Structures are given as C-alpha cells and as structure tokens.
C-alpha cells in the first residue's frame, strides 16, 4: 500500500486537506499519515475516497467531519464535533472525544476508545457510534436512526426526544430524557449489538451486559394533554 | 468566543521560565480572542505588611515617577516603583485603604488593576502577541498565572473590559462565555456596598466569588455558591496566591482541556495551546467535567 506522510509543522493544513480532496480513484487504497496535529481544527474533513488516514496525535474541532468512505484514525483525543455528519467509512478516536461527537452522522462507524463529552450522537441520522468509556449528558438527543453503543455510563437526559435510534448501555444511566425508555432486547437488536462490538474491537464483551433504550413514541403526534408543555 | 490559559509550575526550576512556557499557550488562543489579552501572574509574595498595586493608564506612561513621588509626599513612606509603559507596579507598606483613596482622589483616571502580595495583572487591547510584547509577558517569573484572550460579545473593547478581573487581594478570574443574570448579581452585590468598575458580566462573577470568600467561605464553598447563583455559559479559571481553580457550567457550553504533568498543570480552552508544553506527551490530558470543581495548589 502506498504511504504518504505529512507533517503539520511544515505543511499547512489547507495543503494537506486539498491533497486528501483529490480524485477518489487516484487516492483509493492509499495510506496517509499526518504528524504533529497539535490540536489543529478541521483535519481530514470532507474526504470522499476509500483511503486510510492516520492523525498522529490530538486533533482539534471537526476532525474527519462529513467523512465518506475513508478510514480515519486519530491516535489521541478529538475536539468538538469529530466525525460530525459522517456519511460512510470509519473514524476511530483512540483517546477521548469532546462534545457533539458524531453529531447528525448519517452513516459509517465512529469508534471512541475513551470517554465522549456531552451531546454525543445528537440528532444521529443513521450512523453507528461505539464508545469505550462513558458519555456526557444529552447524548443521542433527538437521534432519528442509527445505533449508539456505550460501554461505560451515560449522563443526564439520555435519548431526550428520541425517534428511532437504538441506545445500548452497559453501565449506569444517570437519567433518561423525555420519551426515552428501556426496551426488551429482541434478536434483531442483539445481532446489531454483537456486530458493532466485533467491528469496534470489543468482541470480548458480552451483549448480555447491555440494556437497550429506545423511543416510547409518545411525542410523535400532538396530544392535547401535552398542550401546556409547548 | 474567548480563550483562557492557565499554568501552574510544580517544578521550582521552571518558575524562572514561567512566561516563556506560557507564551505559545497565549498565542495559540489568538483566533479565539483577537481583540484584547491579559495575564495575571503570581510571584513569591512581598513582605507581610506590604502590598503590590498594579496600575494602568495610557496617559501616565512618562509620569509614573511623579505619581510615586507625590504618593510619598502625601502619605509618607518610600514606595517602590516598577514601570512598563502604560503599566506600573507600586510596592508600599502603607494601609491599602489609604492608598486606594489617595489614587481615587488624586489620579481618578489611573485604573487600579490589582492589589495583593503576590498578584500582578497586565491587560490591554490588541492582538495577544502585541499585548504580550508590550508588557514582556515572556519574561514573567513566578509560580502560576491566569491568562485570557478576548473576543467581546457583551460589552465594549477597552483595557478595563479585558480579563483578568480582580477583586479584593490576590484574587483574579477569567471567563469564556456569557452570564445571563450578571445584572441581578450586580444589584445584589451593590446592596452589600460592593462597587463595580465596568458593565462587564465577568466582573459580577469575579466580585461575587470574592465577596463569598471575604464573608468566610473557603474557595470550594464559594464555587459551590457560584454554581447555584451564576446563570449562563461559563468556563471560569481563577487564581489565588497559591491556587488555580477551574469550573464549567452544567451544560459544558464552553471548552476546557487540562494537562497534568509531574512538572506542571496547564489549562487552556483547546489542546492547541497545550501542544507545545515540554514533554506534553507524558502529561495526563483530559476534559474537565461540567459542574465539577478543579483546584490545584502550588
């Protein structure tokens, strides 16, 4: 596999991102490393090619945002909005992720080995997110589709105003948001969980140690009893 | 948007290089706060009877010695004077109330930035790099410092509105965010006889916490009352003569990253301000949780 190495100490970020935005057929199969990210914002955003990118340290805001097809690995922590609005591909954060990780992501897989901050998977639209640690408050707020797998604990108001996303939690849930409730785990749900644990390097963890949460669907339609709440 | 930075060195050999270590931290926060910058640096304390008075005035640049002489003539004693352009430090053992009253009457346009045995405060408008060069930030020596880069959202861009804010003695606070109940806190404190110098929301938080500690609360109790009282978005970084303290609002609306190393504790709004610290690879880097108190001692 052809490997290209960039160093953010000597090459401006815009130049690196422009290289990564080259013709997808030429970039396909390539492996790119980016040294000394030092918390810079917008590293490897908007990729559209099936290549591998390794960010060798801590990334700033919006790393790998809007990703399609690419596999982006961050060998440190990620700032706000990592993999936001991802369409496909995979983003792997080996440290912790700040707020709004995977926000509005429509496809692909986001794996965070450490903790994720608040509002993880907010307005999730179909992607899968696996968090090795715990997530902060208001995670999966208004999540519409996709799966959030939390190996640790969840903060306050988990899954508030949830639509059809699934939330699997192995640890404690501090509190559930409006219209989010525990659901019996069906065979189909279990299969999804087992598959995601395998893909994210957690095949050793039993799916039986998780609880499933989903939407109670009481907020889907207007109900006169709720009129006072609007 | 604003940027905050804080650095406390645990390794005594690093105290002589405090400013040098901090410089990349402040410059890293330029995009978050390009309109003003400020820094509070805590040095080993002066004699128990003495106080350092940090003064600012753009009109006084060449006249600080005259002010010091007049002070000596009016109140006696022989104050020590250190001048850096618009900024001067006077060290005196006279009663603080006398000096403050004298300054207010005789030099009403001179802004008293800080009072204390350990704290020095520098703040001004302009790009962080320019402000730092103006007052030789890179030469700072001491145990810890608290800095800020400002992008004003709720009050004017003037040196007085820049952070850090101070109140009482050896106490300062910087803020990233905005408070929605600053006016009601201010009215409450004014009923207690507390005087405000600006219309800035951060000043309300600074004076509220200092008031609580003056009323007998320890730092943690005061911060707990801060959580109860302050409404809005905030990451607050505070300095006392021997401590740094950090809190974030319950929604963690404003960022903060901490690096704990055997030699130092560094705090910044974003990792890019921590990236250039020595041996950062071996520091424990984490995001402080919302509504938690973090306090580090020198």
Short mmCIF file of C-alpha atoms in Angstrom, two decimals:
data_model
loop_
_atom_site.label_atom_id
_atom_site.label_comp_id
_atom_site.label_asym_id
_atom_site.label_seq_id
_atom_site.Cartn_x
_atom_site.Cartn_y
_atom_site.Cartn_z
CA UNK A 1 0.00 0.00 0.00
CA UNK A 2 1.39 3.40 -0.97
CA UNK A 3 2.08 5.58 2.05
CA UNK A 4 2.26 9.38 2.06
CA UNK A 5 3.49 11.22 5.14
CA UNK A 6 2.59 14.80 6.00
CA UNK A 7 3.85 16.89 8.91
CA UNK A 8 1.62 19.76 10.06
CA UNK A 9 4.70 21.51 11.45
CA UNK A 10 5.96 22.01 7.89
CA UNK A 11 2.90 21.69 5.60
CA UNK A 12 -0.16 23.96 6.00
CA UNK A 13 -3.40 22.15 6.82
CA UNK A 14 -5.12 23.51 3.73
CA UNK A 15 -2.50 21.87 1.53
CA UNK A 16 -2.97 18.52 3.25
CA UNK A 17 -6.75 18.71 3.03
CA UNK A 18 -6.53 19.70 -0.65
CA UNK A 19 -4.39 16.63 -1.30
CA UNK A 20 -6.98 14.48 0.50
CA UNK A 21 -9.72 16.02 -1.66
CA UNK A 22 -8.02 14.77 -4.86
CA UNK A 23 -9.70 12.42 -7.33
CA UNK A 24 -11.13 9.48 -5.31
CA UNK A 25 -9.92 6.90 -7.88
CA UNK A 26 -6.29 8.08 -7.53
CA UNK A 27 -6.46 8.18 -3.73
CA UNK A 28 -8.14 4.80 -3.39
CA UNK A 29 -6.12 2.36 -1.29
CA UNK A 30 -3.54 4.91 -0.23
CA UNK A 31 -2.37 5.34 3.33
CA UNK A 32 -1.72 8.86 4.62
CA UNK A 33 -0.19 9.88 7.94
CA UNK A 34 -0.37 13.36 9.46
CA UNK A 35 2.26 14.10 12.10
CA UNK A 36 2.08 16.89 14.72
CA UNK A 37 -1.64 17.64 14.50
CA UNK A 38 -1.28 19.56 17.81
CA UNK A 39 -5.00 20.18 18.16
CA UNK A 40 -5.49 21.88 14.76
CA UNK A 41 -9.11 22.22 13.62
CA UNK A 42 -10.69 20.63 10.52
CA UNK A 43 -8.09 17.93 9.89
CA UNK A 44 -9.20 15.49 7.17
CA UNK A 45 -12.68 16.96 6.73
CA UNK A 46 -14.83 16.21 3.72
CA UNK A 47 -12.98 13.11 2.49
CA UNK A 48 -14.64 11.20 -0.33
CA UNK A 49 -12.13 8.48 -1.13
CA UNK A 50 -11.58 4.96 0.16
CA UNK A 51 -8.20 5.60 1.78
CA UNK A 52 -6.67 5.39 5.24
CA UNK A 53 -5.66 8.49 7.18
CA UNK A 54 -3.78 8.34 10.49
CA UNK A 55 -3.64 11.51 12.59
CA UNK A 56 -0.65 11.00 14.89
CA UNK A 57 -1.75 12.90 17.99
CA UNK A 58 -4.54 15.12 19.33
CA UNK A 59 -6.97 16.63 16.80
CA UNK A 60 -8.94 19.86 17.22
CA UNK A 61 -12.53 20.63 16.21
CA UNK A 62 -14.48 18.81 13.45
CA UNK A 63 -11.81 16.24 12.64
CA UNK A 64 -12.99 13.88 9.86
CA UNK A 65 -16.28 15.76 9.58
CA UNK A 66 -18.56 14.83 6.66
CA UNK A 67 -16.46 11.74 6.03
CA UNK A 68 -17.33 9.40 3.15
CA UNK A 69 -15.64 6.04 2.56
CA UNK A 70 -12.33 6.92 4.27
CA UNK A 71 -10.96 5.24 7.38
CA UNK A 72 -9.61 7.95 9.67
CA UNK A 73 -7.74 7.04 12.80
CA UNK A 74 -6.88 9.62 15.50
CA UNK A 75 -4.11 8.46 17.80
CA UNK A 76 -5.05 10.92 20.51
CA UNK A 77 -8.11 12.87 21.60
CA UNK A 78 -10.54 14.69 19.32
CA UNK A 79 -12.11 18.12 19.83
CA UNK A 80 -15.73 19.15 19.40
CA UNK A 81 -17.71 17.59 16.54
CA UNK A 82 -15.47 14.72 15.49
CA UNK A 83 -17.00 12.86 12.50
CA UNK A 84 -19.97 15.21 12.50
CA UNK A 85 -22.33 14.47 9.64
CA UNK A 86 -20.30 11.43 8.57
CA UNK A 87 -21.90 9.65 5.59
CA UNK A 88 -19.90 6.41 5.46
CA UNK A 89 -16.48 4.98 6.26
CA UNK A 90 -14.99 4.76 9.72
CA UNK A 91 -13.50 7.16 12.25
CA UNK A 92 -11.55 5.77 15.20
CA UNK A 93 -10.59 8.04 18.14
CA UNK A 94 -8.08 6.29 20.37
CA UNK A 95 -8.29 8.85 23.17
CA UNK A 96 -11.34 10.79 24.38
CA UNK A 97 -13.71 12.85 22.27
CA UNK A 98 -15.13 16.24 23.22
CA UNK A 99 -18.74 17.41 22.83
CA UNK A 100 -21.06 16.54 19.94
CA UNK A 101 -19.07 13.58 18.65
CA UNK A 102 -20.79 12.09 15.60
CA UNK A 103 -23.48 14.78 15.57
CA UNK A 104 -26.05 14.28 12.77
CA UNK A 105 -23.95 11.45 11.27
CA UNK A 106 -25.90 9.59 8.59
CA UNK A 107 -23.77 6.50 8.03
CA UNK A 108 -20.48 4.81 8.79
CA UNK A 109 -18.97 3.86 12.13
CA UNK A 110 -17.45 6.12 14.79
CA UNK A 111 -15.42 4.32 17.46
CA UNK A 112 -14.19 6.22 20.51
CA UNK A 113 -11.94 4.23 22.84
CA UNK A 114 -12.13 6.72 25.72
CA UNK A 115 -14.97 8.87 27.04
CA UNK A 116 -17.14 11.13 24.92
CA UNK A 117 -18.33 14.55 26.11
CA UNK A 118 -21.84 15.95 26.15
CA UNK A 119 -24.33 15.62 23.28
CA UNK A 120 -22.62 12.62 21.73
CA UNK A 121 -24.65 11.45 18.71
CA UNK A 122 -27.01 14.42 18.90
CA UNK A 123 -29.53 14.22 16.04
CA UNK A 124 -27.96 10.98 14.85
CA UNK A 125 -29.38 10.10 11.43
CA UNK A 126 -28.22 6.57 10.78
CA UNK A 127 -24.56 6.13 11.73
CA UNK A 128 -23.25 3.77 14.40
CA UNK A 129 -21.23 5.07 17.36
CA UNK A 130 -19.40 2.85 19.84
CA UNK A 131 -17.93 4.48 22.95
CA UNK A 132 -15.46 2.50 25.05
CA UNK A 133 -15.89 4.82 28.02
CA UNK A 134 -18.78 6.95 29.25
CA UNK A 135 -20.81 9.66 27.53
CA UNK A 136 -21.85 13.07 28.88
CA UNK A 137 -25.34 14.50 29.29
CA UNK A 138 -27.88 14.94 26.48
CA UNK A 139 -26.36 12.22 24.33
CA UNK A 140 -28.49 10.94 21.42
CA UNK A 141 -30.76 13.98 21.83
CA UNK A 142 -33.38 13.76 19.05
CA UNK A 143 -31.49 10.87 17.44
CA UNK A 144 -33.51 9.67 14.46
CA UNK A 145 -31.80 6.49 13.27
CA UNK A 146 -28.65 4.51 13.89
CA UNK A 147 -27.10 2.93 16.99
CA UNK A 148 -25.24 4.29 19.99
CA UNK A 149 -23.32 1.67 21.99
CA UNK A 150 -21.99 2.89 25.35
CA UNK A 151 -19.69 0.55 27.26
CA UNK A 152 -19.50 2.87 30.27
CA UNK A 153 -22.10 5.14 31.85
CA UNK A 154 -24.42 7.76 30.38
CA UNK A 155 -25.00 11.25 31.82
CA UNK A 156 -28.26 13.12 32.25
CA UNK A 157 -31.24 13.10 29.85
CA UNK A 158 -30.03 10.26 27.65
CA UNK A 159 -32.02 9.98 24.42
CA UNK A 160 -34.23 13.00 25.05
CA UNK A 161 -36.99 13.28 22.40
CA UNK A 162 -35.62 10.22 20.65
CA UNK A 163 -37.01 8.98 17.31
CA UNK A 164 -35.96 5.54 16.08
CA UNK A 165 -32.31 5.20 17.12
CA UNK A 166 -31.22 2.38 19.44
CA UNK A 167 -29.10 3.11 22.52
CA UNK A 168 -27.25 0.21 24.16
CA UNK A 169 -25.77 0.98 27.59
CA UNK A 170 -23.59 -1.34 29.65
CA UNK A 171 -23.05 0.93 32.67
CA UNK A 172 -25.35 3.22 34.66
CA UNK A 173 -27.71 5.75 33.13
CA UNK A 174 -27.84 8.92 35.21
CA UNK A 175 -31.27 9.82 33.84
CA UNK A 176 -33.37 9.29 30.75
CA UNK A 177 -34.65 12.19 28.67
CA UNK A 178 -38.29 12.76 27.74
CA UNK A 179 -39.87 9.87 25.82
CA UNK A 180 -36.82 7.58 26.16
CA UNK A 181 -37.47 4.20 27.81
CA UNK A 182 -35.87 0.83 28.35
CA UNK A 183 -36.96 -1.78 25.79
CA UNK A 184 -36.70 -5.55 25.69
CA UNK A 185 -33.75 -6.56 23.51
CA UNK A 186 -35.03 -8.59 20.53
CA UNK A 187 -32.92 -10.98 18.48
CA UNK A 188 -32.52 -8.39 15.73
CA UNK A 189 -31.27 -5.76 18.22
CA UNK A 190 -28.87 -8.26 19.73
CA UNK A 191 -27.44 -9.08 16.32
CA UNK A 192 -26.78 -5.40 15.64
CA UNK A 193 -25.04 -5.07 19.02
CA UNK A 194 -22.87 -8.17 18.53
CA UNK A 195 -21.85 -6.94 15.08
CA UNK A 196 -20.91 -3.46 16.38
CA UNK A 197 -18.94 -4.88 19.33
CA UNK A 198 -16.97 -7.01 16.89
CA UNK A 199 -16.30 -4.18 14.45
CA UNK A 200 -15.13 -1.86 17.22
CA UNK A 201 -12.68 -4.30 18.82
CA UNK A 202 -14.89 -5.24 21.77
CA UNK A 203 -15.78 -8.80 20.71
CA UNK A 204 -14.84 -9.99 24.22
CA UNK A 205 -17.72 -8.11 25.80
CA UNK A 206 -20.97 -9.99 26.27
CA UNK A 207 -24.04 -8.41 24.66
CA UNK A 208 -25.98 -9.65 27.69
CA UNK A 209 -24.33 -6.98 29.83
CA UNK A 210 -26.17 -4.21 27.91
CA UNK A 211 -29.60 -2.68 28.28
CA UNK A 212 -31.45 -1.30 25.29
CA UNK A 213 -33.18 2.07 25.28
CA UNK A 214 -35.43 3.49 22.61
CA UNK A 215 -38.31 5.83 21.95
CA UNK A 216 -41.63 5.43 23.76
CA UNK A 217 -43.12 7.22 20.73
CA UNK A 218 -45.47 9.34 22.83
CA UNK A 219 -44.18 12.58 21.33
CA UNK A 220 -44.70 11.55 17.72
CA UNK A 221 -48.16 13.09 17.43
CA UNK A 222 -49.76 16.08 19.05
CA UNK A 223 -51.70 15.15 22.16
CA UNK A 224 -53.98 17.65 23.79
CA UNK A 225 -52.75 16.66 27.26
CA UNK A 226 -49.33 18.00 26.29
CA UNK A 227 -50.65 21.36 25.13
CA UNK A 228 -49.43 23.08 28.29
CA UNK A 229 -45.89 21.91 27.63
CA UNK A 230 -45.48 23.77 24.34
CA UNK B 1 -15.74 33.25 21.91
CA UNK B 2 -12.72 33.81 24.14
CA UNK B 3 -9.63 31.85 25.08
CA UNK B 4 -8.37 31.02 28.54
CA UNK B 5 -4.97 29.75 29.61
CA UNK B 6 -3.56 28.82 32.98
CA UNK B 7 -0.23 27.40 34.06
CA UNK B 8 1.00 26.32 37.47
CA UNK B 9 4.55 25.02 37.73
CA UNK B 10 5.27 22.38 40.34
CA UNK B 11 8.95 22.11 39.48
CA UNK B 12 10.66 25.10 41.21
CA UNK B 13 13.32 25.22 38.46
CA UNK B 14 10.58 26.18 35.99
CA UNK B 15 9.50 29.30 37.92
CA UNK B 16 12.16 31.41 36.24
CA UNK B 17 10.72 30.42 32.84
CA UNK B 18 7.01 30.74 33.61
CA UNK B 19 6.40 33.44 30.99
CA UNK B 20 8.43 31.69 28.33
CA UNK B 21 6.50 28.43 28.86
CA UNK B 22 3.19 30.28 28.73
CA UNK B 23 3.80 32.30 25.54
CA UNK B 24 2.80 29.58 23.00
CA UNK B 25 -0.31 28.93 25.12
CA UNK B 26 -1.47 32.55 24.81
CA UNK B 27 -0.57 32.81 21.12
CA UNK B 28 -2.48 29.55 20.47
CA UNK B 29 -5.65 31.29 21.69
CA UNK B 30 -5.34 34.24 19.26
CA UNK B 31 -8.17 33.07 16.96
CA UNK B 32 -10.49 32.66 19.94
CA UNK B 33 -9.77 36.16 21.22
CA UNK B 34 -8.07 38.66 18.92
CA UNK B 35 -9.33 41.95 20.42
CA UNK B 36 -7.69 42.06 23.87
CA UNK B 37 -5.43 39.99 26.07
CA UNK B 38 -4.47 39.89 29.71
CA UNK B 39 -2.44 37.98 32.22
CA UNK B 40 -2.31 37.67 35.99
CA UNK B 41 0.99 36.32 37.27
CA UNK B 42 1.55 35.22 40.84
CA UNK B 43 5.06 35.81 42.17
CA UNK B 44 6.55 34.88 45.54
CA UNK B 45 4.74 37.23 47.98
CA UNK B 46 6.20 40.55 49.14
CA UNK B 47 6.62 41.21 52.91
CA UNK B 48 3.53 40.60 55.01
CA UNK B 49 2.99 44.31 55.66
CA UNK B 50 3.47 45.31 52.02
CA UNK B 51 1.11 45.25 49.01
CA UNK B 52 1.71 45.45 45.27
CA UNK B 53 -0.55 47.86 43.41
CA UNK B 54 -0.74 47.30 39.65
CA UNK B 55 -1.76 50.48 37.85
CA UNK B 56 -2.73 51.18 34.25
CA UNK B 57 -3.10 54.44 32.37
CA UNK B 58 -2.29 55.30 28.76
CA UNK B 59 -1.81 58.95 29.79
CA UNK B 60 0.72 58.26 32.52
CA UNK B 61 3.45 56.49 30.56
CA UNK B 62 6.14 59.08 31.30
CA UNK B 63 4.72 60.27 34.59
CA UNK B 64 4.75 57.25 36.89
CA UNK B 65 7.76 58.54 38.91
CA UNK B 66 5.84 61.76 39.56
CA UNK B 67 2.89 59.75 40.88
CA UNK B 68 5.20 57.75 43.18
CA UNK B 69 6.86 60.93 44.47
CA UNK B 70 3.51 62.60 45.15
CA UNK B 71 2.29 59.48 46.93
CA UNK B 72 5.38 59.57 49.17
CA UNK B 73 4.88 63.28 49.86
CA UNK B 74 1.18 62.93 50.67
CA UNK B 75 1.19 59.72 52.70
CA UNK B 76 4.84 59.26 53.67
CA UNK B 77 6.93 56.13 53.16
CA UNK B 78 9.06 55.34 50.15
CA UNK B 79 7.12 53.29 47.63
CA UNK B 80 8.98 51.05 45.22
CA UNK B 81 8.15 51.66 41.54
CA UNK B 82 8.41 49.33 38.50
CA UNK B 83 7.34 50.81 35.17
CA UNK B 84 6.48 49.20 31.83
CA UNK B 85 4.94 51.88 29.59
CA UNK B 86 1.26 52.24 30.43
CA UNK B 87 1.69 49.90 33.38
CA UNK B 88 3.28 50.48 36.76
CA UNK B 89 3.65 48.46 39.95
CA UNK B 90 3.93 50.30 43.25
CA UNK B 91 5.01 48.37 46.33
CA UNK B 92 4.14 50.02 49.60
CA UNK B 93 3.52 49.15 53.23
CA UNK B 94 1.01 51.95 53.77
CA UNK B 95 -2.57 50.89 54.62
CA UNK B 96 -4.28 49.75 51.38
CA UNK B 97 -7.41 51.81 52.12
CA UNK B 98 -5.30 55.00 52.29
CA UNK B 99 -3.52 54.29 49.02
CA UNK B 100 -6.76 53.41 47.20
CA UNK B 101 -8.46 56.57 48.47
CA UNK B 102 -5.47 58.72 47.51
CA UNK B 103 -5.33 57.27 43.99
CA UNK B 104 -9.04 57.78 43.51
CA UNK B 105 -8.89 61.45 44.51
CA UNK B 106 -5.53 62.41 43.03
CA UNK B 107 -5.42 60.19 39.93
CA UNK B 108 -9.03 59.24 39.09
CA UNK B 109 -8.04 58.19 35.55
CA UNK B 110 -5.48 55.66 36.72
CA UNK B 111 -7.00 52.20 36.73
CA UNK B 112 -6.07 50.06 39.72
CA UNK B 113 -5.69 46.60 38.16
CA UNK B 114 -4.87 44.57 41.24
CA UNK B 115 -3.87 44.65 44.88
CA UNK B 116 -2.07 41.88 46.70
CA UNK B 117 1.17 40.41 47.95
CA UNK B 118 1.63 38.01 45.03
CA UNK B 119 -0.50 39.12 42.07
CA UNK B 120 0.49 41.29 39.12
CA UNK B 121 -2.05 41.98 36.35
CA UNK B 122 -1.45 43.19 32.81
CA UNK B 123 -4.25 43.68 30.31
CA UNK B 124 -4.78 45.75 27.21
CA UNK B 125 -6.47 45.83 23.83
CA UNK B 126 -4.82 44.40 20.72
CA UNK B 127 -3.70 41.05 19.39
CA UNK B 128 -2.39 38.74 22.12
CA UNK B 129 1.11 38.76 20.57
CA UNK B 130 1.16 42.58 20.59
CA UNK B 131 -0.10 42.87 24.17
CA UNK B 132 2.43 40.24 25.30
CA UNK B 133 5.29 42.12 23.61
CA UNK B 134 4.12 45.45 25.08
CA UNK B 135 4.45 44.15 28.65
CA UNK B 136 7.19 41.49 28.21
CA UNK B 137 4.95 38.55 29.11
CA UNK B 138 7.73 36.15 28.12
CA UNK B 139 9.87 37.45 31.00
CA UNK B 140 7.33 36.59 33.71
CA UNK B 141 8.63 34.60 36.64
CA UNK B 142 6.53 33.07 39.36
CA UNK B 143 4.53 30.06 40.47
CA UNK B 144 1.34 30.31 38.41
CA UNK B 145 -0.57 32.50 36.01
CA UNK B 146 -4.03 33.02 34.58
CA UNK B 147 -4.46 34.47 31.10
CA UNK B 148 -7.18 35.37 28.64
CA UNK B 149 -7.70 36.35 25.02
CA UNK B 150 -10.94 38.20 24.39
CA UNK B 151 -13.48 38.33 21.59
CA UNK B 152 -16.02 40.71 23.09
CA UNK B 153 -19.68 39.73 22.84
CA UNK B 154 -21.46 41.75 25.50
CA UNK B 155 -19.55 44.93 26.39
CA UNK B 156 -17.03 47.35 24.93
CA UNK B 157 -13.47 46.60 23.84
CA UNK B 158 -11.37 48.63 26.28
CA UNK B 159 -8.42 47.75 28.53
CA UNK B 160 -10.75 47.85 31.54
CA UNK B 161 -13.15 45.33 29.93
CA UNK B 162 -10.30 42.91 29.17
CA UNK B 163 -9.70 39.99 31.53
CA UNK B 164 -8.45 39.04 34.12
CA UNK B 165 -10.80 40.76 36.53
CA UNK B 166 -9.73 41.16 40.13
CA UNK B 167 -11.43 41.90 43.44
CA UNK B 168 -10.11 42.09 46.98
CA UNK B 169 -6.50 40.94 47.25
CA UNK B 170 -4.61 38.22 45.38
CA UNK B 171 -7.70 37.05 43.51
CA UNK B 172 -8.40 37.03 39.80
CA UNK B 173 -10.82 35.43 37.37
CA UNK B 174 -11.04 34.94 33.61
CA UNK B 175 -14.16 33.83 31.79
CA UNK B 176 -15.10 32.25 28.49
CA UNK B 177 -18.85 32.50 27.97
CA UNK B 178 -21.63 34.89 28.90
CA UNK B 179 -23.70 35.28 32.03
CA UNK B 180 -27.42 35.93 31.67
CA UNK B 181 -28.01 37.12 35.24
CA UNK B 182 -24.96 39.36 35.66
CA UNK B 183 -27.17 42.43 36.28
CA UNK B 184 -29.14 40.84 39.11
CA UNK B 185 -25.94 39.58 40.77
CA UNK B 186 -24.55 43.06 40.42
CA UNK B 187 -27.62 44.68 42.04
CA UNK B 188 -27.40 42.20 44.89
CA UNK B 189 -23.71 42.96 45.48
CA UNK B 190 -24.22 46.71 45.20
CA UNK B 191 -26.69 46.45 48.09
CA UNK B 192 -23.76 44.94 50.05
CA UNK B 193 -21.73 48.08 49.31
CA UNK B 194 -19.60 46.49 46.59
CA UNK B 195 -18.52 48.91 43.86
CA UNK B 196 -18.23 47.87 40.20
CA UNK B 197 -15.80 49.40 37.72
CA UNK B 198 -17.28 48.21 34.42
CA UNK B 199 -20.55 46.91 32.95
CA UNK B 200 -18.87 43.61 32.07
CA UNK B 201 -20.70 40.38 33.04
CA UNK B 202 -17.47 38.69 34.16
CA UNK B 203 -16.87 41.36 36.78
CA UNK B 204 -20.10 40.23 38.51
CA UNK B 205 -18.81 36.64 38.80
CA UNK B 206 -15.42 37.84 39.99
CA UNK B 207 -16.86 40.11 42.69
CA UNK B 208 -19.50 37.56 43.74
CA UNK B 209 -16.92 34.84 44.46
CA UNK B 210 -14.52 37.24 46.20
CA UNK B 211 -17.40 38.53 48.33
CA UNK B 212 -18.30 34.98 49.38
CA UNK B 213 -14.70 34.28 50.43
CA UNK B 214 -14.48 37.58 52.28
CA UNK B 215 -17.65 36.53 54.11
CA UNK B 216 -15.82 33.43 55.32
CA UNK B 217 -16.43 30.76 52.65
CA UNK B 218 -13.44 28.73 51.58
CA UNK B 219 -12.76 28.54 47.84
CA UNK B 220 -14.77 25.34 47.29
CA UNK B 221 -17.79 26.59 49.24
CA UNK B 222 -17.68 29.85 47.30
CA UNK B 223 -17.52 27.95 43.99
CA UNK B 224 -20.49 25.80 45.04
CA UNK B 225 -22.45 29.01 45.66
CA UNK B 226 -21.23 30.16 42.25
CA UNK B 227 -22.89 27.12 40.67
CA UNK B 228 -26.14 28.00 42.48
CA UNK B 229 -26.01 31.69 41.61
CA UNK B 230 -24.44 32.06 38.16
CA UNK B 231 -26.76 31.55 35.20
CA UNK B 232 -25.37 31.30 31.70
CA UNK B 233 -22.42 29.79 29.91
CA UNK B 234 -19.08 29.78 31.56
CA UNK B 235 -15.71 28.23 31.88
CA UNK B 236 -14.10 30.15 34.73
CA UNK B 237 -10.42 29.98 35.63
CA UNK B 238 -9.42 31.62 38.87
CA UNK B 239 -6.18 32.33 40.69
CA UNK B 240 -5.38 32.90 44.36
CA UNK B 241 -1.93 33.44 45.87
CA UNK B 242 -1.34 29.69 45.94
CA UNK B 243 -4.10 28.02 43.91
CA UNK B 244 -5.66 27.71 40.47
CA UNK B 245 -9.34 26.77 40.24
CA UNK B 246 -11.48 25.80 37.26
CA UNK B 247 -15.23 25.30 36.82
CA UNK B 248 -17.53 24.74 33.82
CA UNK B 249 -21.26 25.33 33.63
CA UNK B 250 -23.60 22.29 33.82
CA UNK B 251 -24.04 22.23 30.02
CA UNK B 252 -20.29 22.49 29.33
CA UNK B 253 -21.07 25.09 26.71
CA UNK B 254 -17.55 26.46 26.76
CA UNK B 255 -14.47 24.32 26.32
CA UNK B 256 -11.52 23.48 28.54
CA UNK B 257 -8.69 20.98 28.38
CA UNK B 258 -6.31 20.18 31.23
CA UNK B 259 -2.81 18.69 31.09
CA UNK B 260 -1.45 17.36 34.38
CA UNK B 261 2.28 16.65 34.36
CA UNK B 262 4.78 15.94 37.15
CA UNK B 263 6.29 19.39 36.49
CA UNK B 264 3.16 21.47 35.83
CA UNK B 265 -0.60 21.77 35.46
CA UNK B 266 -1.74 23.57 32.32
CA UNK B 267 -5.27 24.60 31.38
CA UNK B 268 -6.49 26.01 28.07
CA UNK B 269 -9.66 26.32 26.05
CA UNK B 270 -8.22 23.97 23.46
CA UNK B 271 -5.42 21.46 23.15
CA UNK B 272 -3.62 23.56 20.54
CA UNK B 273 -2.50 25.84 23.38
CA UNK B 274 -1.06 22.90 25.30
CA UNK B 275 0.65 21.17 22.38
CA UNK B 276 3.97 22.98 22.78
CA UNK B 277 4.50 22.44 26.51
CA UNK B 278 7.59 20.40 27.42
CA UNK B 279 7.06 16.63 27.49
CA UNK B 280 3.31 17.07 26.89
CA UNK B 281 3.23 13.50 25.51
CA UNK B 282 3.61 12.23 29.07
CA UNK B 283 1.02 14.54 30.59
CA UNK B 284 -2.44 13.30 31.55
CA UNK B 285 -4.70 15.23 29.17
CA UNK B 286 -8.41 15.36 29.96
CA UNK B 287 -11.54 17.43 29.60
CA UNK B 288 -12.85 18.72 32.92
CA UNK B 289 -16.43 17.64 33.60
CA UNK B 290 -19.27 20.15 33.79
CA UNK B 291 -20.29 21.33 37.28
CA UNK B 292 -17.16 19.89 38.90
CA UNK B 293 -14.56 21.86 40.85
CA UNK B 294 -10.92 21.50 39.97
CA UNK B 295 -8.43 23.08 42.35
CA UNK B 296 -4.64 22.83 42.08
CA UNK B 297 -2.26 24.04 44.79
CA UNK B 298 1.22 25.46 44.24
#
